[in-house]
Short mmCIF file of C-alpha atoms in Angstrom, two decimals:
data_model
loop_
_atom_site.label_atom_id
_atom_site.label_comp_id
_atom_site.label_asym_id
_atom_site.label_seq_id
_atom_site.Cartn_x
_atom_site.Cartn_y
_atom_site.Cartn_z
CA MET A 717 -35.74 29.19 0.02
CA VAL A 718 -32.24 27.91 -0.95
CA MET A 719 -29.85 26.51 2.01
CA PHE A 720 -26.37 27.57 1.23
CA TRP A 721 -24.75 24.76 3.77
CA LYS A 722 -26.58 21.57 2.28
CA PRO A 723 -25.35 19.98 -1.08
CA LYS A 724 -27.07 20.62 -3.92
CA ASP A 725 -26.86 17.35 -5.40
CA LYS A 726 -26.79 14.46 -2.87
CA GLU A 727 -26.16 11.93 -4.87
CA ALA A 728 -22.40 13.66 -6.11
CA ASN A 729 -21.43 13.55 -2.84
CA ARG A 730 -22.24 9.98 -2.29
CA TYR A 731 -18.89 7.65 -2.05
CA TYR A 732 -18.30 4.12 -1.35
CA LEU A 733 -15.27 1.97 0.01
CA LEU A 734 -14.67 -0.64 -1.96
CA PRO A 735 -13.38 -4.16 -0.83
CA GLY A 736 -9.41 -3.31 -0.20
CA MET A 737 -9.86 0.39 0.94
CA GLY A 738 -10.38 0.15 4.08
CA ARG A 739 -7.80 0.92 7.17
CA SER A 740 -6.76 -2.77 8.06
CA ASN A 741 -6.13 -3.52 4.44
CA ARG A 742 -3.77 -0.81 3.64
CA ARG A 743 -1.92 -1.85 7.02
CA HIS A 744 -1.48 -5.61 5.71
CA HIS A 745 -0.30 -3.86 2.18
CA LYS A 746 2.30 -1.99 4.39
CA ASN A 747 3.54 -4.60 6.13
CA MET A 748 3.89 -6.93 2.76
CA PHE A 749 5.67 -4.31 1.14
CA TYR A 750 8.31 -3.94 4.05
CA VAL A 751 8.56 -7.89 4.05
CA ALA A 752 9.16 -7.88 0.50
CA ILE A 753 12.12 -5.22 0.49
CA GLY A 754 13.62 -7.60 3.54
CA VAL A 755 13.53 -10.52 1.19
CA GLY A 756 14.69 -8.62 -1.75
CA ILE A 757 17.73 -7.30 0.28
CA PHE A 758 18.02 -10.88 1.60
CA CYS A 759 18.23 -12.62 -1.57
CA ALA A 760 21.11 -9.84 -2.90
CA LEU A 761 22.92 -10.54 -0.29
CA VAL A 762 23.22 -14.29 -0.49
CA PHE A 763 23.57 -14.11 -4.12
CA GLY A 764 26.32 -11.39 -4.03
CA THR A 765 28.17 -13.66 -1.82
CA LEU A 766 27.83 -16.55 -3.63
CA LEU A 767 28.98 -14.37 -6.69
CA PHE A 768 32.16 -12.95 -4.45
CA ILE A 769 33.08 -16.90 -3.19
CA LEU A 770 33.02 -18.21 -6.78
CA GLU A 771 34.89 -15.57 -8.25
CA ARG A 772 37.60 -15.63 -5.80
CA ARG A 773 38.07 -19.20 -6.89
#
């Protein structure tokens, strides 16, 4: 008798979480992304201000 609610191949439905796929690692990568965006904006402002000051002379 075939039961319809059980998978036919148990190996096909098995999966593994590799290092870096957990919730805490995703949170860490999201935080590092926001830090990188902030540093990029800060560097762009400093560079732009420096160019503005040097061009006014």
